[in-house]
Amino acid sequence: MNKLLLTAFAFTLTTTTYAQQAPTLTAKDYERAESMLGYSATPLIDGGMIRPNWLPGDKLWYRNLTANGAEFVMVDPAKGTRTPAFDHQRMAEALSKATGNLYSANRLPFQSIIPAAYGKLLSFYAAGKMWKADLQNYTLTEDANAAAPRSVMPGRRGGLTGVISPDGTKAAFIKDYNLWVRDVPSGKQTQLTNDGVKDFGYATDNAGWKHSDMAILRWSPDSKKIATFKQDQRKVGDMYLVTTNVGTPKLEAWKYPLPGDKDIPMIHRCIIEVEKPKVIMLKVQPDPHRATLSDDISSSGTFDDVDWNADASQLAFVSTSRDHKQEKVRIANAATGDVREVFEETVATQYESGWDSINWKYLAGSNEIIWFSERDNWGHLYLYDARTGKLKNQITKGSFVVTQLLKVDEKNRQLYFLAGGHEPGNPYFSHLYRIGFDGKKLTSLTPEDGNHQITFSPTENYFIDSYSKPDVPGATVLRNLNGRLIALLEKTDISRLTATGWKAPTAITVKAHDGKTDLFGLMFTPTKLDPSKKYPIINYIYPGPQGGSVGSWSFSPVRGDHQALAELGFIVVLIEGTSNPLRSKSYHDMNYGNMAENTLPDQIGGMQQLAQKYPYIDINRAGIWGHSGGGFATASAMFKYPDFFKVGISESGNHENRNYEDDWGERYIGLLTKDASGKSNYEDQANQNYAKNLKGKLMLVHGMMDDNVPPYNTLLVVEALEKANKDYDLVIFPNSAHGYGPYSSYMMRRRWDYFVRNLLGAEPPKEYQLKTKPDPRNSLQ
């Protein structure tokens, strides 16, 4: 046999042997992974968190899901009782008789509401109709005037109904750039303003990355006045997206400011009198479209950073500078528009008033202001004199973070707030505390170890406390204001889930890149882990700086597809890196000015430490993926640490922050500046500038109608990779926004395939179809 034939034979033998050795994952393997997704695992959880429906006298009812189906529970805090809301069997029989369908006691349909005015009626949506059930006689009559619950109406979308006034009689809405009000009982509409025009209208909602037709405003307590603004966007630049369709594409255009732009949206604050329409413009210079919580001036769910006094004669508000470094506390006269400066705070990096809620409050009765500040390196509450602007005293102190101010008891001069880091252990676990305005008598009201989520009753005399840990299911209890246990409402039972082989993630602690700071996170491993084997490691990353990779620190049976990925043969880790919030100010600001750091040194160091502790981790096969800011971080990881990360999936990344909405970069990097050579301080943070370093396998993903992170961010990276003659993979969703909507399952399957093929070295089943399904306990059949 000649040398050429020998060489060909040897090559064939080698490749055949490799093909025989390369593992193949089957549809059964993917089915096993799919069993770890929410629609498979969540129905196996009993007695989870509840949604209270409050009745007069702080009574409440809720719907609880059990192994046998749904049950309805009534709770009376005054008596400390927890009882069935009604006889489930008798109600099922009544429903079956009325609708002609067979309902068992544990298969009752979706409940709409127990009207507070009656307390003995229950509305059901069943057999395509609304039914009014008498809970004393267990008889049902069709309620022809009632609409089906929106959540079960096929094809119905939420309409614009307006912002409802506190007394429920009025709804404010935008029409032709002006503000109108609708009388709810009669439907009569009244125009409140007349000079609103395109791009300079009243109460308009546009933060660039988020925009809608919703009116942004704050009703006064007496429902007679509205605090809002005229938003001037006339000189702001436009963003453009184009649909993909047969025929002429549709152009989507809206105002979308970018870092360094000369003109950004500015709000001209005003107060509108409703009964006899009158606009009072506040006598203050226009403010940038900024808020203490974020750039979206309605991120709290209403008009941020405004606080009426009780008789609506005064309006306190905070003005935020473009770079978030300066906050001005002001009080306006609601009748004249005169504005009084109270005090201001200036920080070197960026100010924030809390997380998930704004932690300042105007106390007009005592002429005081509760203020949040990180001036001593920790997030704390301070008491100011609203007349003089002088600091009276610091309320909370210590190496912990106040995260949410939940209740202010002005009569007893006490505050109720959530904080993390005061108790030993995980600093992200939130507890409820009470303290006096004078900073004395700090009292913990939630003693159990874990993360506590709090809901106050309407009178605020009681609160519901749901507590747990990421790896330990917890309970939901009812307590009074002193923290005394009134009743155990539900205890989470995961026995049916663990019977399938499911296991909780492992809580992990590693050191940050400084070698000193503790970092916390979660690790997911295959349920049938073989410690003698080596598993590739995948890092899921969200670098913040306004959030982190873990998200909620409460128990959840499912966190995205992390356990599903692990089930395919990986170790998946989530590490809260430095520069994420909910720790000290210095921790959060560690990478201020350089968002491109993306916590990556922390992630790499943490993964290496885990590999030393757990020998089954193959640190030489490291992957990474993330969405949005995590997409930015993933591409950065692949370009800047090409010898460490072998495979990455970058979804919807803001790779070039000069191409992302102005506030994001200007808040965490600073205002855009240029040196003598004309180089921008944003230049070295742009991913396309490092694309030439790619060595591993990179998949880029984007929705082409992404109005949050425009797709041009990813296309800049694509172009740079092509210029550098680098191979890459690209998945686009032609008509999808920032999330992928109906294509999310497709993206998940492609993500699994990509890691299986390129990091695990196996062949996935071809075009596996994920099969979503509803929780049968919510069935209307």
PDB file of N, CA, C and O in Angstrom, residues 321-371:
ATOM      1  N   SER A 321     -29.434  66.047  38.801  1.00  0.00           N
ATOM      2  CA  SER A 321     -28.599  66.560  37.719  1.00  0.00           C
ATOM      3  C   SER A 321     -28.393  65.500  36.650  1.00  0.00           C
ATOM      4  O   SER A 321     -28.626  64.310  36.867  1.00  0.00           O
ATOM      5  N   ARG A 322     -27.957  65.916  35.482  1.00  0.00           N
ATOM      6  CA  ARG A 322     -27.798  65.011  34.350  1.00  0.00           C
ATOM      7  C   ARG A 322     -26.873  63.852  34.672  1.00  0.00           C
ATOM      8  O   ARG A 322     -27.109  62.723  34.251  1.00  0.00           O
ATOM      9  N   ASP A 323     -25.822  64.109  35.432  1.00  0.00           N
ATOM     10  CA  ASP A 323     -24.849  63.056  35.747  1.00  0.00           C
ATOM     11  C   ASP A 323     -25.156  62.344  37.064  1.00  0.00           C
ATOM     12  O   ASP A 323     -24.347  61.536  37.531  1.00  0.00           O
ATOM     13  N   HIS A 324     -26.290  62.644  37.689  1.00  0.00           N
ATOM     14  CA  HIS A 324     -26.719  62.003  38.945  1.00  0.00           C
ATOM     15  C   HIS A 324     -25.811  62.315  40.126  1.00  0.00           C
ATOM     16  O   HIS A 324     -25.850  61.620  41.137  1.00  0.00           O
ATOM     17  N   LYS A 325     -25.027  63.364  40.021  1.00  0.00           N
ATOM     18  CA  LYS A 325     -24.116  63.687  41.119  1.00  0.00           C
ATOM     19  C   LYS A 325     -24.716  64.686  42.107  1.00  0.00           C
ATOM     20  O   LYS A 325     -24.237  64.805  43.231  1.00  0.00           O
ATOM     21  N   GLN A 326     -25.749  65.408  41.696  1.00  0.00           N
ATOM     22  CA  GLN A 326     -26.313  66.450  42.552  1.00  0.00           C
ATOM     23  C   GLN A 326     -27.822  66.275  42.678  1.00  0.00           C
ATOM     24  O   GLN A 326     -28.538  66.094  41.697  1.00  0.00           O
ATOM     25  N   GLU A 327     -28.310  66.335  43.939  1.00  0.00           N
ATOM     26  CA  GLU A 327     -29.737  66.253  44.225  1.00  0.00           C
ATOM     27  C   GLU A 327     -30.160  67.510  44.973  1.00  0.00           C
ATOM     28  O   GLU A 327     -29.529  67.896  45.959  1.00  0.00           O
ATOM     29  N   LYS A 328     -31.234  68.144  44.507  1.00  0.00           N
ATOM     30  CA  LYS A 328     -31.757  69.346  45.155  1.00  0.00           C
ATOM     31  C   LYS A 328     -33.159  69.072  45.678  1.00  0.00           C
ATOM     32  O   LYS A 328     -34.053  68.725  44.903  1.00  0.00           O
ATOM     33  N   VAL A 329     -33.322  69.218  46.983  1.00  0.00           N
ATOM     34  CA  VAL A 329     -34.625  69.026  47.609  1.00  0.00           C
ATOM     35  C   VAL A 329     -35.343  70.370  47.646  1.00  0.00           C
ATOM     36  O   VAL A 329     -34.804  71.356  48.164  1.00  0.00           O
ATOM     37  N   ARG A 330     -36.587  70.383  47.091  1.00  0.00           N
ATOM     38  CA  ARG A 330     -37.307  71.630  46.947  1.00  0.00           C
ATOM     39  C   ARG A 330     -38.764  71.446  47.388  1.00  0.00           C
ATOM     40  O   ARG A 330     -39.290  70.344  47.346  1.00  0.00           O
ATOM     41  N   ILE A 331     -39.409  72.547  47.770  1.00  0.00           N
ATOM     42  CA  ILE A 331     -40.825  72.530  48.123  1.00  0.00           C
ATOM     43  C   ILE A 331     -41.522  73.649  47.365  1.00  0.00           C
ATOM     44  O   ILE A 331     -41.087  74.809  47.406  1.00  0.00           O
ATOM     45  N   ALA A 332     -42.601  73.282  46.674  1.00  0.00           N
ATOM     46  CA  ALA A 332     -43.341  74.247  45.856  1.00  0.00           C
ATOM     47  C   ALA A 332     -44.655  74.612  46.508  1.00  0.00           C
ATOM     48  O   ALA A 332     -45.315  73.778  47.147  1.00  0.00           O
ATOM     49  N   ASN A 333     -45.049  75.861  46.336  1.00  0.00           N
ATOM     50  CA  ASN A 333     -46.375  76.323  46.726  1.00  0.00           C
ATOM     51  C   ASN A 333     -47.329  75.934  45.599  1.00  0.00           C
ATOM     52  O   ASN A 333     -47.183  76.393  44.463  1.00  0.00           O
ATOM     53  N   ALA A 334     -48.309  75.090  45.899  1.00  0.00           N
ATOM     54  CA  ALA A 334     -49.168  74.541  44.853  1.00  0.00           C
ATOM     55  C   ALA A 334     -50.084  75.583  44.234  1.00  0.00           C
ATOM     56  O   ALA A 334     -50.589  75.380  43.127  1.00  0.00           O
ATOM     57  N   ALA A 335     -50.327  76.690  44.905  1.00  0.00           N
ATOM     58  CA  ALA A 335     -51.222  77.721  44.383  1.00  0.00           C
ATOM     59  C   ALA A 335     -50.489  78.729  43.503  1.00  0.00           C
ATOM     60  O   ALA A 335     -51.028  79.186  42.489  1.00  0.00           O
ATOM     61  N   THR A 336     -49.244  79.051  43.867  1.00  0.00           N
ATOM     62  CA  THR A 336     -48.515  80.097  43.141  1.00  0.00           C
ATOM     63  C   THR A 336     -47.408  79.573  42.237  1.00  0.00           C
ATOM     64  O   THR A 336     -46.980  80.269  41.322  1.00  0.00           O
ATOM     65  N   GLY A 337     -46.910  78.358  42.508  1.00  0.00           N
ATOM     66  CA  GLY A 337     -45.792  77.828  41.748  1.00  0.00           C
ATOM     67  C   GLY A 337     -44.445  78.264  42.277  1.00  0.00           C
ATOM     68  O   GLY A 337     -43.398  77.899  41.726  1.00  0.00           O
ATOM     69  N   ASP A 338     -44.440  79.062  43.358  1.00  0.00           N
ATOM     70  CA  ASP A 338     -43.166  79.472  43.957  1.00  0.00           C
ATOM     71  C   ASP A 338     -42.453  78.246  44.520  1.00  0.00           C
ATOM     72  O   ASP A 338     -43.081  77.343  45.081  1.00  0.00           O
ATOM     73  N   VAL A 339     -41.127  78.237  44.382  1.00  0.00           N
ATOM     74  CA  VAL A 339     -40.324  77.086  44.803  1.00  0.00           C
ATOM     75  C   VAL A 339     -39.283  77.533  45.818  1.00  0.00           C
ATOM     76  O   VAL A 339     -38.576  78.525  45.613  1.00  0.00           O
ATOM     77  N   ARG A 340     -39.188  76.797  46.899  1.00  0.00           N
ATOM     78  CA  ARG A 340     -38.212  77.083  47.962  1.00  0.00           C
ATOM     79  C   ARG A 340     -37.154  75.994  47.995  1.00  0.00           C
ATOM     80  O   ARG A 340     -37.466  74.803  48.026  1.00  0.00           O
ATOM     81  N   GLU A 341     -35.881  76.397  47.973  1.00  0.00           N
ATOM     82  CA  GLU A 341     -34.777  75.452  48.085  1.00  0.00           C
ATOM     83  C   GLU A 341     -34.634  75.032  49.549  1.00  0.00           C
ATOM     84  O   GLU A 341     -34.608  75.880  50.445  1.00  0.00           O
ATOM     85  N   VAL A 342     -34.548  73.711  49.796  1.00  0.00           N
ATOM     86  CA  VAL A 342     -34.442  73.215  51.167  1.00  0.00           C
ATOM     87  C   VAL A 342     -33.000  72.805  51.473  1.00  0.00           C
ATOM     88  O   VAL A 342     -32.354  73.369  52.353  1.00  0.00           O
ATOM     89  N   PHE A 343     -32.482  71.821  50.766  1.00  0.00           N
ATOM     90  CA  PHE A 343     -31.067  71.450  50.910  1.00  0.00           C
ATOM     91  C   PHE A 343     -30.670  70.659  49.674  1.00  0.00           C
ATOM     92  O   PHE A 343     -31.517  70.307  48.844  1.00  0.00           O
ATOM     93  N   GLU A 344     -29.398  70.390  49.532  1.00  0.00           N
ATOM     94  CA  GLU A 344     -28.921  69.595  48.410  1.00  0.00           C
ATOM     95  C   GLU A 344     -27.819  68.667  48.862  1.00  0.00           C
ATOM     96  O   GLU A 344     -27.186  68.882  49.905  1.00  0.00           O
ATOM     97  N   GLU A 345     -27.601  67.619  48.079  1.00  0.00           N
ATOM     98  CA  GLU A 345     -26.510  66.687  48.343  1.00  0.00           C
ATOM     99  C   GLU A 345     -25.749  66.449  47.046  1.00  0.00           C
ATOM    100  O   GLU A 345     -26.353  66.218  45.982  1.00  0.00           O
ATOM    101  N   THR A 346     -24.431  66.503  47.130  1.00  0.00           N
ATOM    102  CA  THR A 346     -23.562  66.274  45.974  1.00  0.00           C
ATOM    103  C   THR A 346     -22.611  65.133  46.290  1.00  0.00           C
ATOM    104  O   THR A 346     -22.036  65.080  47.388  1.00  0.00           O
ATOM    105  N   VAL A 347     -22.472  64.205  45.346  1.00  0.00           N
ATOM    106  CA  VAL A 347     -21.588  63.050  45.529  1.00  0.00           C
ATOM    107  C   VAL A 347     -20.564  63.010  44.411  1.00  0.00           C
ATOM    108  O   VAL A 347     -20.756  63.599  43.341  1.00  0.00           O
ATOM    109  N   ALA A 348     -19.482  62.297  44.648  1.00  0.00           N
ATOM    110  CA  ALA A 348     -18.402  62.236  43.661  1.00  0.00           C
ATOM    111  C   ALA A 348     -18.732  61.310  42.500  1.00  0.00           C
ATOM    112  O   ALA A 348     -18.226  61.491  41.392  1.00  0.00           O
ATOM    113  N   THR A 349     -19.571  60.302  42.760  1.00  0.00           N
ATOM    114  CA  THR A 349     -19.864  59.317  41.705  1.00  0.00           C
ATOM    115  C   THR A 349     -21.304  59.458  41.230  1.00  0.00           C
ATOM    116  O   THR A 349     -21.584  60.202  40.309  1.00  0.00           O
ATOM    117  N   GLN A 350     -22.230  58.751  41.856  1.00  0.00           N
ATOM    118  CA  GLN A 350     -23.635  58.872  41.490  1.00  0.00           C
ATOM    119  C   GLN A 350     -24.505  58.615  42.709  1.00  0.00           C
ATOM    120  O   GLN A 350     -24.208  57.756  43.533  1.00  0.00           O
ATOM    121  N   TYR A 351     -25.572  59.413  42.813  1.00  0.00           N
ATOM    122  CA  TYR A 351     -26.486  59.300  43.949  1.00  0.00           C
ATOM    123  C   TYR A 351     -27.648  58.381  43.590  1.00  0.00           C
ATOM    124  O   TYR A 351     -28.114  58.371  42.450  1.00  0.00           O
ATOM    125  N   GLU A 352     -28.104  57.618  44.577  1.00  0.00           N
ATOM    126  CA  GLU A 352     -29.331  56.853  44.414  1.00  0.00           C
ATOM    127  C   GLU A 352     -30.079  56.860  45.736  1.00  0.00           C
ATOM    128  O   GLU A 352     -29.487  56.875  46.802  1.00  0.00           O
ATOM    129  N   SER A 353     -31.423  56.848  45.628  1.00  0.00           N
ATOM    130  CA  SER A 353     -32.246  56.997  46.819  1.00  0.00           C
ATOM    131  C   SER A 353     -32.696  55.672  47.401  1.00  0.00           C
ATOM    132  O   SER A 353     -33.482  55.643  48.348  1.00  0.00           O
ATOM    133  N   GLY A 354     -32.210  54.571  46.849  1.00  0.00           N
ATOM    134  CA  GLY A 354     -32.583  53.261  47.352  1.00  0.00           C
ATOM    135  C   GLY A 354     -32.686  52.266  46.216  1.00  0.00           C
ATOM    136  O   GLY A 354     -32.185  52.512  45.114  1.00  0.00           O
ATOM    137  N   TRP A 355     -33.330  51.146  46.488  1.00  0.00           N
ATOM    138  CA  TRP A 355     -33.481  50.091  45.486  1.00  0.00           C
ATOM    139  C   TRP A 355     -34.917  49.593  45.519  1.00  0.00           C
ATOM    140  O   TRP A 355     -35.446  49.249  46.581  1.00  0.00           O
ATOM    141  N   ASP A 356     -35.552  49.599  44.372  1.00  0.00           N
ATOM    142  CA  ASP A 356     -36.952  49.180  44.216  1.00  0.00           C
ATOM    143  C   ASP A 356     -37.942  50.200  44.754  1.00  0.00           C
ATOM    144  O   ASP A 356     -39.109  50.181  44.393  1.00  0.00           O
ATOM    145  N   SER A 357     -37.518  51.079  45.625  1.00  0.00           N
ATOM    146  CA  SER A 357     -38.403  52.132  46.104  1.00  0.00           C
ATOM    147  C   SER A 357     -37.567  53.347  46.491  1.00  0.00           C
ATOM    148  O   SER A 357     -36.379  53.238  46.772  1.00  0.00           O
ATOM    149  N   ILE A 358     -38.233  54.511  46.471  1.00  0.00           N
ATOM    150  CA  ILE A 358     -37.567  55.768  46.811  1.00  0.00           C
ATOM    151  C   ILE A 358     -37.640  55.965  48.322  1.00  0.00           C
ATOM    152  O   ILE A 358     -38.710  55.891  48.921  1.00  0.00           O
ATOM    153  N   ASN A 359     -36.510  56.243  48.936  1.00  0.00           N
ATOM    154  CA  ASN A 359     -36.428  56.248  50.395  1.00  0.00           C
ATOM    155  C   ASN A 359     -36.368  57.639  51.010  1.00  0.00           C
ATOM    156  O   ASN A 359     -35.793  57.818  52.085  1.00  0.00           O
ATOM    157  N   TRP A 360     -36.958  58.635  50.364  1.00  0.00           N
ATOM    158  CA  TRP A 360     -37.092  59.923  51.024  1.00  0.00           C
ATOM    159  C   TRP A 360     -38.573  60.251  51.143  1.00  0.00           C
ATOM    160  O   TRP A 360     -39.379  59.816  50.333  1.00  0.00           O
ATOM    161  N   LYS A 361     -38.936  61.029  52.163  1.00  0.00           N
ATOM    162  CA  LYS A 361     -40.341  61.360  52.392  1.00  0.00           C
ATOM    163  C   LYS A 361     -40.461  62.711  53.083  1.00  0.00           C
ATOM    164  O   LYS A 361     -39.713  63.015  54.007  1.00  0.00           O
ATOM    165  N   TYR A 362     -41.448  63.500  52.608  1.00  0.00           N
ATOM    166  CA  TYR A 362     -41.740  64.810  53.182  1.00  0.00           C
ATOM    167  C   TYR A 362     -42.793  64.654  54.276  1.00  0.00           C
ATOM    168  O   TYR A 362     -43.883  64.138  54.033  1.00  0.00           O
ATOM    169  N   LEU A 363     -42.471  65.099  55.481  1.00  0.00           N
ATOM    170  CA  LEU A 363     -43.388  65.041  56.617  1.00  0.00           C
ATOM    171  C   LEU A 363     -43.848  66.468  56.921  1.00  0.00           C
ATOM    172  O   LEU A 363     -43.259  67.179  57.747  1.00  0.00           O
ATOM    173  N   ALA A 364     -44.897  66.889  56.231  1.00  0.00           N
ATOM    174  CA  ALA A 364     -45.343  68.282  56.342  1.00  0.00           C
ATOM    175  C   ALA A 364     -45.850  68.613  57.732  1.00  0.00           C
ATOM    176  O   ALA A 364     -45.714  69.752  58.205  1.00  0.00           O
ATOM    177  N   GLY A 365     -46.458  67.639  58.404  1.00  0.00           N
ATOM    178  CA  GLY A 365     -47.009  67.898  59.728  1.00  0.00           C
ATOM    179  C   GLY A 365     -45.978  68.363  60.727  1.00  0.00           C
ATOM    180  O   GLY A 365     -46.261  69.220  61.582  1.00  0.00           O
ATOM    181  N   SER A 366     -44.774  67.831  60.639  1.00  0.00           N
ATOM    182  CA  SER A 366     -43.708  68.215  61.570  1.00  0.00           C
ATOM    183  C   SER A 366     -42.615  69.016  60.886  1.00  0.00           C
ATOM    184  O   SER A 366     -41.580  69.290  61.489  1.00  0.00           O
ATOM    185  N   ASN A 367     -42.848  69.389  59.610  1.00  0.00           N
ATOM    186  CA  ASN A 367     -41.851  70.132  58.836  1.00  0.00           C
ATOM    187  C   ASN A 367     -40.491  69.443  58.855  1.00  0.00           C
ATOM    188  O   ASN A 367     -39.464  70.030  59.192  1.00  0.00           O
ATOM    189  N   GLU A 368     -40.515  68.160  58.475  1.00  0.00           N
ATOM    190  CA  GLU A 368     -39.288  67.375  58.429  1.00  0.00           C
ATOM    191  C   GLU A 368     -39.223  66.589  57.122  1.00  0.00           C
ATOM    192  O   GLU A 368     -40.234  66.390  56.442  1.00  0.00           O
ATOM    193  N   ILE A 369     -38.040  66.147  56.814  1.00  0.00           N
ATOM    194  CA  ILE A 369     -37.830  65.313  55.631  1.00  0.00           C
ATOM    195  C   ILE A 369     -36.963  64.121  56.028  1.00  0.00           C
ATOM    196  O   ILE A 369     -35.908  64.292  56.640  1.00  0.00           O
ATOM    197  N   ILE A 370     -37.453  62.931  55.734  1.00  0.00           N
ATOM    198  CA  ILE A 370     -36.626  61.731  55.863  1.00  0.00           C
ATOM    199  C   ILE A 370     -35.807  61.634  54.583  1.00  0.00           C
ATOM    200  O   ILE A 370     -36.350  61.653  53.480  1.00  0.00           O
ATOM    201  N   TRP A 371     -34.500  61.523  54.705  1.00  0.00           N
ATOM    202  CA  TRP A 371     -33.606  61.546  53.543  1.00  0.00           C
ATOM    203  C   TRP A 371     -32.698  60.318  53.565  1.00  0.00           C
ATOM    204  O   TRP A 371     -32.276  59.875  54.618  1.00  0.00           O
TER     205      TRP A 371
END
